[in-house]
Coordinates of C-alpha atoms in Angstrom, one line a residue:
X9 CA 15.5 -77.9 -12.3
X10 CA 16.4 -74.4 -13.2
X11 CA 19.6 -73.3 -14.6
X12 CA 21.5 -70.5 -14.0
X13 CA 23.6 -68.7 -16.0
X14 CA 27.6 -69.1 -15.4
X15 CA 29.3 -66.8 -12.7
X16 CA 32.8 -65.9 -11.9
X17 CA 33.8 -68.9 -10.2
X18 CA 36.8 -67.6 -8.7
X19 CA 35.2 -64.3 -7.0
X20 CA 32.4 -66.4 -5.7
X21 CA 34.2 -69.0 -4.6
X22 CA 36.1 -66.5 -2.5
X23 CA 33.0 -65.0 -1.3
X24 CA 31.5 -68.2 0.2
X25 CA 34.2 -69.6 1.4
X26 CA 35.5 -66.7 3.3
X27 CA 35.9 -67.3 7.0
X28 CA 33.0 -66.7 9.5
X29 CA 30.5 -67.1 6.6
X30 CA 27.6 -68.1 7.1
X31 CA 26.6 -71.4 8.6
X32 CA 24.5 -72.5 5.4
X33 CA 26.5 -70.1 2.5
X34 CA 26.1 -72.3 -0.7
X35 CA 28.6 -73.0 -3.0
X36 CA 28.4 -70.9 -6.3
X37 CA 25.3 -71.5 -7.9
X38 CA 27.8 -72.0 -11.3
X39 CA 29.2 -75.1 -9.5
X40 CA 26.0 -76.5 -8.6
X41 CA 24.7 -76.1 -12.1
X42 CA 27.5 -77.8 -14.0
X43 CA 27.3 -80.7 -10.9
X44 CA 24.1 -81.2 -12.0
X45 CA 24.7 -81.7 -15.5
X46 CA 27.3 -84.0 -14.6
X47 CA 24.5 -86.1 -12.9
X48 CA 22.0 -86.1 -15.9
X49 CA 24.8 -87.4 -18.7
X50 CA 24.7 -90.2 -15.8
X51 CA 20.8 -90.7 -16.7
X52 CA 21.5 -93.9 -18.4
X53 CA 24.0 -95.5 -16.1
X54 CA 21.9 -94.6 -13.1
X55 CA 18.9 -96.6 -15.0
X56 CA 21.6 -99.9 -15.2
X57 CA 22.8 -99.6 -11.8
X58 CA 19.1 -99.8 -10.2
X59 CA 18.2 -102.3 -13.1
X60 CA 21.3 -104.4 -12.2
X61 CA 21.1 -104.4 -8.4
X62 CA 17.7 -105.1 -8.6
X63 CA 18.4 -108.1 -10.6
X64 CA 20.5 -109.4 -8.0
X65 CA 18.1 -109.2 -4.9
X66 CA 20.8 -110.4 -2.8
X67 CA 19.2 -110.8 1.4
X68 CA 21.5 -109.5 3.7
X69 CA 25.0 -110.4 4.0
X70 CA 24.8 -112.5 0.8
X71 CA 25.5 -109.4 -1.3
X72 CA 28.2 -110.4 -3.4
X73 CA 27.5 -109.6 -6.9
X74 CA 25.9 -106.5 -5.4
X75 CA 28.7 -106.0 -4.0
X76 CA 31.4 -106.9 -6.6
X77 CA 29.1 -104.7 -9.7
X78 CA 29.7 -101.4 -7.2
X79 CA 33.3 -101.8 -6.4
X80 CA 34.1 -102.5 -9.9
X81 CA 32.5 -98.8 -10.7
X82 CA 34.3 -97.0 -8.2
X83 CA 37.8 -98.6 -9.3
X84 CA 37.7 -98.0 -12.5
X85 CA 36.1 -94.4 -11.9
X86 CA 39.5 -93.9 -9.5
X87 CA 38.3 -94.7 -6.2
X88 CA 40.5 -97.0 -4.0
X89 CA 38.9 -100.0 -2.5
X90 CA 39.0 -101.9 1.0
X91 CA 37.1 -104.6 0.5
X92 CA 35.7 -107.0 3.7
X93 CA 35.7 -104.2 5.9
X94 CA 34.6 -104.6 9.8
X95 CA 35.3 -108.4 9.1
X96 CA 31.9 -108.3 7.0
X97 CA 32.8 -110.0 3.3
X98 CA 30.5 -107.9 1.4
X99 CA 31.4 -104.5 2.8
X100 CA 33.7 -101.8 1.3
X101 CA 34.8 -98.6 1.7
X102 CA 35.6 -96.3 -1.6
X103 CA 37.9 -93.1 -1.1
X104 CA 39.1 -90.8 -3.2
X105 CA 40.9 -87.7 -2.7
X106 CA 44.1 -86.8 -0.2
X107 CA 43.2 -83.3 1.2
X108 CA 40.1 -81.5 2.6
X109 CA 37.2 -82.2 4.8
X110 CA 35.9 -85.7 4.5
X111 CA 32.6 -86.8 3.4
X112 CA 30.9 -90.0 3.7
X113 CA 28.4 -91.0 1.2
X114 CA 26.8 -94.1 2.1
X115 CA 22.9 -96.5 1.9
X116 CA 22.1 -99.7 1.9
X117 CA 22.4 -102.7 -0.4
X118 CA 20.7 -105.6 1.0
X119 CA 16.9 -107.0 -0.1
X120 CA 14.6 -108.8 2.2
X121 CA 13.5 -112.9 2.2
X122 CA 10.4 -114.1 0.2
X123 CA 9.6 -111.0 -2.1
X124 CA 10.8 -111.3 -5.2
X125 CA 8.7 -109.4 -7.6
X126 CA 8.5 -108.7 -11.3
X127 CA 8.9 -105.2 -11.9
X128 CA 6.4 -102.6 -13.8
X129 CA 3.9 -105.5 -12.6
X130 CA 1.0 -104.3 -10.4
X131 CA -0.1 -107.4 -9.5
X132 CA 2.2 -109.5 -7.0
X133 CA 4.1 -112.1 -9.6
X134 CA 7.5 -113.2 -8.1
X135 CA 10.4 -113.7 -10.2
X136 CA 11.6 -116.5 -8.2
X137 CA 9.1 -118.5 -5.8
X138 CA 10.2 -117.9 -2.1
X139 CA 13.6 -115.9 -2.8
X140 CA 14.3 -112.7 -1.8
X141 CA 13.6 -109.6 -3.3
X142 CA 14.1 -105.7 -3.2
X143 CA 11.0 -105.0 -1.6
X144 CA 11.9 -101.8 -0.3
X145 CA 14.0 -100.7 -2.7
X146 CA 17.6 -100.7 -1.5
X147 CA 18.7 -101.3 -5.1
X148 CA 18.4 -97.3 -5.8
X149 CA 20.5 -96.3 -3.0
X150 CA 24.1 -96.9 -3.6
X151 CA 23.6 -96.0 -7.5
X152 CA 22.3 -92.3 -6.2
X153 CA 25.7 -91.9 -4.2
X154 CA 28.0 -93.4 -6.9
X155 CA 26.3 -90.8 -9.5
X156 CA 26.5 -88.0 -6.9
X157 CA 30.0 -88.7 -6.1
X158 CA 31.8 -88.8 -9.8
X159 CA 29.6 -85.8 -10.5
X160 CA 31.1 -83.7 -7.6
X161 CA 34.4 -85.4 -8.2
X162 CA 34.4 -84.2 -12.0
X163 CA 33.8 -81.0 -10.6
X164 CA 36.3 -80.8 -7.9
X165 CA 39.5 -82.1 -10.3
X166 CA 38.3 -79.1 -12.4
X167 CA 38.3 -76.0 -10.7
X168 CA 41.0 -77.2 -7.6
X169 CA 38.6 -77.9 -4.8
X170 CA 40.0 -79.9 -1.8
X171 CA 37.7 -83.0 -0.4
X172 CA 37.7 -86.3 0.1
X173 CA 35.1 -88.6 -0.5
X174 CA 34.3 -92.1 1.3
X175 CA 31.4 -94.5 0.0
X176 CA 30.5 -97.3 1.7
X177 CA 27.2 -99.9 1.7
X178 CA 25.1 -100.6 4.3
X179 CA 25.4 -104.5 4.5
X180 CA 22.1 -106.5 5.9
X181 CA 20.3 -103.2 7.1
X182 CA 17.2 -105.2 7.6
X183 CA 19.1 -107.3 10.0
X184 CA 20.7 -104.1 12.0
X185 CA 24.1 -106.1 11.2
X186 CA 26.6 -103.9 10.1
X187 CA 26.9 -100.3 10.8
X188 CA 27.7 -100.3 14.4
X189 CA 30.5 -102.6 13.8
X190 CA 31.5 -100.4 11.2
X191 CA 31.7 -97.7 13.9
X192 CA 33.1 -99.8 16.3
X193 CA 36.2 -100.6 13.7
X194 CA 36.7 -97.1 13.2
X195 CA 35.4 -96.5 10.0
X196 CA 34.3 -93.0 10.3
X197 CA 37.1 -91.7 12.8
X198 CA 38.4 -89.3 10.4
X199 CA 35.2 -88.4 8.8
X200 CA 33.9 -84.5 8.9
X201 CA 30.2 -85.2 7.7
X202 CA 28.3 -87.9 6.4
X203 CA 25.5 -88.1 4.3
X204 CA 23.3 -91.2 3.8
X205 CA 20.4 -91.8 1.3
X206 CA 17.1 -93.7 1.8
X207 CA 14.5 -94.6 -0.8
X208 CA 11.5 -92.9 -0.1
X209 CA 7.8 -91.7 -1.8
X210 CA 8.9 -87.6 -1.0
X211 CA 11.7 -85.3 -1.5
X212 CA 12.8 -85.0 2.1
X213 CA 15.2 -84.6 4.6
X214 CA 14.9 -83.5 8.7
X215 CA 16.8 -83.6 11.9
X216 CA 16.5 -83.8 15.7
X217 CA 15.1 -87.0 16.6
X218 CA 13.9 -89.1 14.1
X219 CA 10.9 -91.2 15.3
X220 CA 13.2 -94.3 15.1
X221 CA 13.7 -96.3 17.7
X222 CA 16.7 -98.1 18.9
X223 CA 17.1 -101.9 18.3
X224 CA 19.1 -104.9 19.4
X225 CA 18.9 -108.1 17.7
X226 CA 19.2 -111.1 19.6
X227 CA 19.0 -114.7 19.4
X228 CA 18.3 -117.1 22.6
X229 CA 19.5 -120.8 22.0
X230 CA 17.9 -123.5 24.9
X231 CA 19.5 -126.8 25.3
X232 CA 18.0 -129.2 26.8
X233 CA 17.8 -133.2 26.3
X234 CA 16.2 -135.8 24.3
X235 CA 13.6 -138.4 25.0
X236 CA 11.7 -140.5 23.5
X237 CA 8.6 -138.6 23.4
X238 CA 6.0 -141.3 23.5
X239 CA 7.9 -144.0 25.4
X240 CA 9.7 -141.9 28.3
X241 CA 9.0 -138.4 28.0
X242 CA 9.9 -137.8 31.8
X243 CA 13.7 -138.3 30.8
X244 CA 13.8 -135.3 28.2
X245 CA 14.2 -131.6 29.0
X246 CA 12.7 -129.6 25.8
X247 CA 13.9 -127.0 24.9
X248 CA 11.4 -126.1 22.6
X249 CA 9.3 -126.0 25.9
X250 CA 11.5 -122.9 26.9
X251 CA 11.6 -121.0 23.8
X252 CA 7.8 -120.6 23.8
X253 CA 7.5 -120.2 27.2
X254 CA 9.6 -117.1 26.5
X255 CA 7.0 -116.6 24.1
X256 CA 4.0 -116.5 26.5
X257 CA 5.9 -114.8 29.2
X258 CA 7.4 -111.8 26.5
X259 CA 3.3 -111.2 25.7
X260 CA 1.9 -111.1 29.6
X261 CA 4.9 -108.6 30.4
X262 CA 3.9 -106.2 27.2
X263 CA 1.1 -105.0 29.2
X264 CA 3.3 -103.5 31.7
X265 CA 5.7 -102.0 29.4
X266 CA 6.2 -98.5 27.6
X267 CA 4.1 -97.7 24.6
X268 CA 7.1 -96.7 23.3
X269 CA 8.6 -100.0 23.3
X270 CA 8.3 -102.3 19.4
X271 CA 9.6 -106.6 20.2
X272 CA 8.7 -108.9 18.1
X273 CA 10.3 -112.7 17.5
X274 CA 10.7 -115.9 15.1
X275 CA 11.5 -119.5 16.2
X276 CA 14.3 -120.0 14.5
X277 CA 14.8 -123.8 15.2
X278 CA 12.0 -125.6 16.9
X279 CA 13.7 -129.0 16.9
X280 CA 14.0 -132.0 14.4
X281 CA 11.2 -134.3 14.4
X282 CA 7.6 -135.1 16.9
X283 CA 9.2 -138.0 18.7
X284 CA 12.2 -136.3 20.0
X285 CA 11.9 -134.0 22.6
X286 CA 14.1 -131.0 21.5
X287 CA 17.2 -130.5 22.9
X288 CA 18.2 -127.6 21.4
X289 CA 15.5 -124.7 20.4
X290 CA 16.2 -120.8 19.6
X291 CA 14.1 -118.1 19.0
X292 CA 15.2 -114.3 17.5
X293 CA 14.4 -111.4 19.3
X294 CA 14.2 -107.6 18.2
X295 CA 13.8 -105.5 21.0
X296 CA 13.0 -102.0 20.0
X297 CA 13.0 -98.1 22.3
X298 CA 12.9 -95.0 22.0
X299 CA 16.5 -93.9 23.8
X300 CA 19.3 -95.5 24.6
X301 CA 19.0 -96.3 28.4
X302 CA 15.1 -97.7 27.6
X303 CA 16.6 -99.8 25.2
X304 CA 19.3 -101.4 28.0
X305 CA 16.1 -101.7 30.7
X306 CA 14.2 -103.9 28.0
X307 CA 16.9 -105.8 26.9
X308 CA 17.5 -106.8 30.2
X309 CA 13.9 -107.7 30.8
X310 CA 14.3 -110.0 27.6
X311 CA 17.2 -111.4 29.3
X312 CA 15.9 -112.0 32.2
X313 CA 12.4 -114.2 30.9
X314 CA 15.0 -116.0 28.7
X315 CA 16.7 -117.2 32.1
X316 CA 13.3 -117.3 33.9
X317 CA 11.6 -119.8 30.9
X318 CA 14.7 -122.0 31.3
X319 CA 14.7 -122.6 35.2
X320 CA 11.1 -123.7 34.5
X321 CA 11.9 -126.0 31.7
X322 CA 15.3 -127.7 33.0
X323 CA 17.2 -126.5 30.6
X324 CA 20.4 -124.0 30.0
X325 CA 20.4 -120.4 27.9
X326 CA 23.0 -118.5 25.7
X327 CA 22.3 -115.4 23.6
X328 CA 24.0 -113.7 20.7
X329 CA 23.4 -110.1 20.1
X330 CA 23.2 -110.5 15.7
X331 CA 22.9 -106.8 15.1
X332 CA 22.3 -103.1 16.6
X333 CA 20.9 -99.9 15.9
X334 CA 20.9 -96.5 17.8
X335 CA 18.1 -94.2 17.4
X336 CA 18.5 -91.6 14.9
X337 CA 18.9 -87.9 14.9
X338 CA 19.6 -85.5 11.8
X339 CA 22.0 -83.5 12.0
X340 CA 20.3 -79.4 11.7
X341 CA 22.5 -77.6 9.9
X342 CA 23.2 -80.2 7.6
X343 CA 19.5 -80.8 7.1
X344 CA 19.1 -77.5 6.7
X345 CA 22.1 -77.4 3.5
X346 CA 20.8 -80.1 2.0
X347 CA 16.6 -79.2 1.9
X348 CA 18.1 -75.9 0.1
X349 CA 19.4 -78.1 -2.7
X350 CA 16.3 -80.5 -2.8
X351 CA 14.6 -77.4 -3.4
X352 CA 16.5 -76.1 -5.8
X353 CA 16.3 -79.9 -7.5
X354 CA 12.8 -80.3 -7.5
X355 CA 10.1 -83.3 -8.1
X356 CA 10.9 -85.4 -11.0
X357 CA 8.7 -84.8 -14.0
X358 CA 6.8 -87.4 -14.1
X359 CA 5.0 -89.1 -17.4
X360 CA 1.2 -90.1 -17.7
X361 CA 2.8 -93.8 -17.3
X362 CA 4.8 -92.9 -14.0
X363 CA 1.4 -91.9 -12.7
X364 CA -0.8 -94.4 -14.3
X365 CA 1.0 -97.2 -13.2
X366 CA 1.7 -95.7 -9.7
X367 CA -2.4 -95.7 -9.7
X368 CA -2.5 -99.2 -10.9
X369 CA -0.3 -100.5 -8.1
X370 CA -2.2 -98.4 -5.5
X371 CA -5.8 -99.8 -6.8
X372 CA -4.9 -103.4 -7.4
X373 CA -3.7 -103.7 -4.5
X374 CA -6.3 -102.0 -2.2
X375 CA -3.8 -99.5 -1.1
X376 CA -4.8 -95.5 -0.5
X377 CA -4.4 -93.6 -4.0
X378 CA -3.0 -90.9 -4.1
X379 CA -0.8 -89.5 -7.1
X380 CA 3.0 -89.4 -7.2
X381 CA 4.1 -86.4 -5.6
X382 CA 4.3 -83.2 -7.8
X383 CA 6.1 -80.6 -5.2
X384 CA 8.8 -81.1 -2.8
X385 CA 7.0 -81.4 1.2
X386 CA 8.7 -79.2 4.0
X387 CA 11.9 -79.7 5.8
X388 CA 10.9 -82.2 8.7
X389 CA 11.5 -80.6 11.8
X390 CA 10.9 -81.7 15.7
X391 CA 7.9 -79.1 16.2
X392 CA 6.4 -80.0 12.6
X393 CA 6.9 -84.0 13.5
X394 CA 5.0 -83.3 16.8
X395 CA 6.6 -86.6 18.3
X396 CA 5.7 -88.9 16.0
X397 CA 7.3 -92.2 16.0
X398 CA 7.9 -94.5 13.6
X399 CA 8.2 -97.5 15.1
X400 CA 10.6 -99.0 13.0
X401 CA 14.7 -98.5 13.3
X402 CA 17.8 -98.0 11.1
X403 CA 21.0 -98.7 11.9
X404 CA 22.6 -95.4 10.1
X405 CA 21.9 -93.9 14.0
X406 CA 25.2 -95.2 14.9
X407 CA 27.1 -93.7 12.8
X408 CA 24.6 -90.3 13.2
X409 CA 26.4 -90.5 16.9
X410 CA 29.7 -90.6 15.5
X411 CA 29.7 -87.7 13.1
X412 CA 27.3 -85.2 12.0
X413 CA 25.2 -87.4 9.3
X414 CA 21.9 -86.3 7.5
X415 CA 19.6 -88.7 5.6
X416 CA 18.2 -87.9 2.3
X417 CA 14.7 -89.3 1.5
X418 CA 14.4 -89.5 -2.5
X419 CA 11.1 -90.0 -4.4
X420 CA 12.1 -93.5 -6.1
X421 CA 8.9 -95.5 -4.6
X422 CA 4.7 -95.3 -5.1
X423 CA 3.2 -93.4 -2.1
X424 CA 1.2 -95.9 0.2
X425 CA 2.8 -99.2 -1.0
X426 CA 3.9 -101.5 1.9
X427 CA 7.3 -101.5 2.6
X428 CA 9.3 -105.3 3.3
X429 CA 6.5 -106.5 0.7
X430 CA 5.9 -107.0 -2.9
X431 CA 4.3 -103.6 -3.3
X432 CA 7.6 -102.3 -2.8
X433 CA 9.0 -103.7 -5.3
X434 CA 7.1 -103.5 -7.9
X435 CA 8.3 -99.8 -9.0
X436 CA 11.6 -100.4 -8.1
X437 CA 13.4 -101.2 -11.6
X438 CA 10.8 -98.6 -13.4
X439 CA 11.0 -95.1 -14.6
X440 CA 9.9 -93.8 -11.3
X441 CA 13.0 -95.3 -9.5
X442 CA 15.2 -94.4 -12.1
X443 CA 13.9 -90.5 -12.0
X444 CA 13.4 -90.5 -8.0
X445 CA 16.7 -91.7 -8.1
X446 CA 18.4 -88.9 -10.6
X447 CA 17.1 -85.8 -8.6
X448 CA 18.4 -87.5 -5.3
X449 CA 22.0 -88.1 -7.0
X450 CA 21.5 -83.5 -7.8
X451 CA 20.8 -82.9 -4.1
X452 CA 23.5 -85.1 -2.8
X453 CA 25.9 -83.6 -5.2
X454 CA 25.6 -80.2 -4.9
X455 CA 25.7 -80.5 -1.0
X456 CA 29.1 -82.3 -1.4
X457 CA 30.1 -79.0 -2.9
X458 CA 28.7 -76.8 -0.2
X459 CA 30.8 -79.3 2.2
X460 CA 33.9 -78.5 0.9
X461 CA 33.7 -74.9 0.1
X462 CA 32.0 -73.6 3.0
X463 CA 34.1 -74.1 6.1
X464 CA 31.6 -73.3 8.1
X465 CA 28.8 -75.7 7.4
X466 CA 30.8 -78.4 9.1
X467 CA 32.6 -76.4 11.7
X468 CA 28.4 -75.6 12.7
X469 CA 27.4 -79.3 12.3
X470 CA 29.9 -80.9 14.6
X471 CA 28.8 -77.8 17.4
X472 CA 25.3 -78.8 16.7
X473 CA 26.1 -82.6 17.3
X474 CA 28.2 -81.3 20.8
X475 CA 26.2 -79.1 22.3
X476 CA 22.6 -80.4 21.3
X477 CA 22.5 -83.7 20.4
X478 CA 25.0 -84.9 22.7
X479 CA 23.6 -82.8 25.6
X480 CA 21.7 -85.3 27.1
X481 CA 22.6 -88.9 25.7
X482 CA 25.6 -90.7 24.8
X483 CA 26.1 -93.2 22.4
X484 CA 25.5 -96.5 24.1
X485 CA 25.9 -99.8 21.6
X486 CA 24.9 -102.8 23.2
X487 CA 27.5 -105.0 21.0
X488 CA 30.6 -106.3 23.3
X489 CA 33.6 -106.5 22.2
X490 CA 33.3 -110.4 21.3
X491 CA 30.0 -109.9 19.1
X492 CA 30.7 -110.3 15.8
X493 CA 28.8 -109.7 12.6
X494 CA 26.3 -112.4 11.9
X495 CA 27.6 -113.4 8.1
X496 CA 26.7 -116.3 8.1
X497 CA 22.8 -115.5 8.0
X498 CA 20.6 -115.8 4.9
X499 CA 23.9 -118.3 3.6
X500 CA 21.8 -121.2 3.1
X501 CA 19.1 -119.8 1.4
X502 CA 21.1 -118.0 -1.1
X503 CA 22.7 -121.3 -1.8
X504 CA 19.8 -122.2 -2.9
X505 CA 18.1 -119.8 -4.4
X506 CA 20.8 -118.1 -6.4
X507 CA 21.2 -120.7 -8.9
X508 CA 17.5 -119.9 -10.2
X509 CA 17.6 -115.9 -9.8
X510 CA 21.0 -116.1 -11.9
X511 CA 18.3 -117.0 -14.8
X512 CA 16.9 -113.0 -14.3
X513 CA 20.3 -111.3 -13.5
X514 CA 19.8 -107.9 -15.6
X515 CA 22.2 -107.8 -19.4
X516 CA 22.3 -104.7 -20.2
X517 CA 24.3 -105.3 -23.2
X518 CA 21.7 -107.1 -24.6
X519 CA 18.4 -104.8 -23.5
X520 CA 17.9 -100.9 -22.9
X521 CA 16.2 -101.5 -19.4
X522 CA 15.8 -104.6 -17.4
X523 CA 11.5 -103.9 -18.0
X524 CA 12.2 -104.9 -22.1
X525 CA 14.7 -107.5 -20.6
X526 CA 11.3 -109.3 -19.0
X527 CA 9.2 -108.6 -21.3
X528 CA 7.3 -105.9 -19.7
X529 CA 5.3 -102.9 -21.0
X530 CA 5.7 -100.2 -18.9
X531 CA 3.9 -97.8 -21.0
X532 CA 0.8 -100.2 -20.9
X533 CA 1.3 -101.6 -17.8
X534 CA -1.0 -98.7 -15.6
X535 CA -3.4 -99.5 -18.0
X536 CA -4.0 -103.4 -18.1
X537 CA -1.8 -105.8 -16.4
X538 CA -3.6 -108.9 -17.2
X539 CA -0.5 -109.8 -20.3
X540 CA 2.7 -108.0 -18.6
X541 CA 5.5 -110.1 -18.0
X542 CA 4.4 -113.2 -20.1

């Protein structure tokens, strides 16, 4: 990144934050330099924090140590802590600050089932058989805002400038299951603009629509009744009968539904044993669209072959909606604030190891190769996305249609690795996280500061959200009022589980990195893997 030489602060503070400026005036260049030094003399705690959480590879809602390590930061860094927020254990919120525009700061925390993963390994090697793992790497997240948020802090106690500043974790993201409760308990009412951070393989940001769908997660539970299922099978009703009739009637309807549309389902409890007809089945259902009143029509649909499989089977239906997510759309003029400080950021620099073993993951693997990425990619914009869709969803769209929120995509991952999957993970407590990660925490930082001393940034990002995104839809969550949070998933598992992974939490009192902690040889590791990790 290139450094500027010092300024007057107080004349060029004056000048940007005159009123009618305009929309995208930066804060001093001065102030963005000495924010970014604040983030590099947090290069090593930014390595722990992504060591650490990825250590804990806590599933969703079961992030408790991930969850206690962060809030123990903040506090003692003089941020004040609600913890349990939206009635979700593991969720906080962080604040600091008592005047000023508001700024949320937020990304998720949670790792997904069954792929655990050595790190700086390019071959899969679980840490833990069967547990859960950071296999997209939401272990960077979190460590980016904290960094980018002391940083600007430090820099806003010194030279007087108003702001507040709100963290918070998004808890079981790869369940949908916390962020529109979170919204619907009011957690951003006061909120100006809100800034949310996704690993990624680019230096990126966008806004307009997305390409992520909406989602609803929902669980259908059958009862029926039991029988002896040799001797007098006439007298049961199965349940399990129901649940994969759904099944079969779900696939015939798919022909005669959108392309747009992304479902897909698990049993989650087929019954106890052969003998017994089931009495009680239930299968989970995510039902994905492309707006909100597409994703209503197909939930409905769902709801209706639910109903339709248990007439046929004699049985009875509930559901319970487990989680939600809106579709997403960036807000423009804070896309726009923040690409000008990616740019100014830049790519990491990356070492012959970053690339070597980002090759070695890429080719042992059978994945495309292609080299970590050496120059930041364009600002993603509707006409350059061309209507791409993604497929996939992300429950920061609720709050994107509360208050004017952007997401940052920072270059912590190897391009072409398959995310929910060991791939993911296997750079994820390397030096490429750890550098991805750093230049994120700069961009993130030094848009804080053009948030609070530019008036105008968020006086145009809350127009653009009225009179643009809002034109046309509303925000529509299909939670009522009596679905809750589903904390009780992943409990059993992590009971468990945890007892073994406690055997690989990260010490970094007693190693540098969590890779020496292992045993691991990163600087050897792109060039033979057959010893790493013994």
């Amino acid at each position: 990144m290139k450094i500027f030489k010092p300024v007057a602060l107080a004349a060029a503070l004056a000048t940007t934050a005159l009123a009618g400026a305009p929309a995208h005036a930066q804060a001093p260049q001065a102030l963005k330099d000495e924010v970014a030094v604040a983030v590099e003399a947090q290069r090593k705690q930014i390595q722990v924090m992504v060591d650490q959480i990825y250590s804990f590879a806590e599933p969703g809602f079961q992030e408790v140590k991930t969850s206690e390590y962060l809030t123990g930061i903040l506090e003692k860094n003089g941020f004040k802590v609600e913890r349990g927020v939206a009635g979700i254990p593991t969720a906080f919120t962080a604040t600091w600050g008592t005047e000023g525009p508001k700024i949320a700061l937020g990304s998720d925390i949670d790792g997904l089932l069954g792929v655990s993963q050595m790190p700086g390994v390019a071959e899969m090697k679980p840490l833990t058989e069967d547990a859960p793992g950071h296999g997209e790497g939401h272990n960077s997240g979190m460590p980016l805002m904290v960094a980018a948020a002391l940083a600007a802090k430090q820099v806003m106690i010194k030279h007087g400038l108003k702001g507040r500043l709100m963290l918070w974790p998004g808890v079981a993201e790869e369940l949908l299951g916390s962020k529109a409760y979170y919204v619907r308990a009011g957690m951003f009412k006061d909120v100006d603009a809100s800034i949310f951070a996704h690993v990624y393989t680019s230096f990126s940001t966008g806004w307009g629509d997305l390409g992520l769908t909406g989602m609803i997660s929902v669980e259908y539970e059958w009862k029926g009744r039991t029988a002896h299922a040799a001797g007098k099978p006439w007298e049961g009703r199965s349940a399990l009968d129901a649940a994969e009739l759904m099944d079969v009637m779900w696939n015939f309807r798919r022909e005669h539904l959108p392309p747009t549309q992304r479902s897909h389902n698990v049993i989650t409890n087929g019954g106890g044993q052969p003998n017994v007809v089931p009495d009680r089945a239930s299968s989970w259902y995510y039902f994905r669209e492309k707006d909100f009143a597409s994703l209503r029509n197909l939930y409905e649909i769902g709801n209706q072959i639910s109903e339709a499989a248990a007439m046929a089977t004699g049985t009875t239906v509930s559901r319970k909606v487990l989680g939600f997510a809106a579709p997403n759309v960036g807000n423009k003029p804070l896309a726009e604030a923040l690409y000008a400080n990616i740019e100014t950021v830049g790519m990491p620099q990356w070492s012959a190891a970053d690339q070597a073993f980002a090759r070695a993951v890429q080719v042992k693997n059978h994945l495309k190769v292609e080299p970590l990425a050496a120059k930041v990619g364009p600002l993603s914009t509707p006409e350059l996305r061309g209507g791409a869709s993604m497929g996939g969803s992300d429950d920061i769209g609720d709050v994107m249609w509360t208050v004017p929120t952007v997401t940052i995509g920072y270059p912590a991952n190897i391009p072409n690795v398959i995310f929910h999957h060991a791939t993911a993970g296997m750079a994820m407590a390397t030096p490429i996280a750890h550098k991805g990660t750093l230049v994120g925490a700069k961009a993130v930082a030094m848009t804080i500061l053009d948030l609070v001393t530019t008036p105008q940034l968020i006086t145009d990002a809350k127009a653009w959200m009225k009179d643009v995104q809002l034109k046309d839809q509303k925000y529509d969550p299909l939670i009522a009022p009596t679905d809750m949070p589903a904390i009780d998933r992943n409990a059993r598992i992590m009971a468990q589980m945890r007892p073994t992974m406690q055997r690989y939490y990260y010490n970094p009192k007693a190693y540098d990195s969590y890779l020496k902690q292992l045993g691991v040889d990163y600087e050897a590791a792109g060039r033979d893997q057959s010893s790493a990790g013994k």
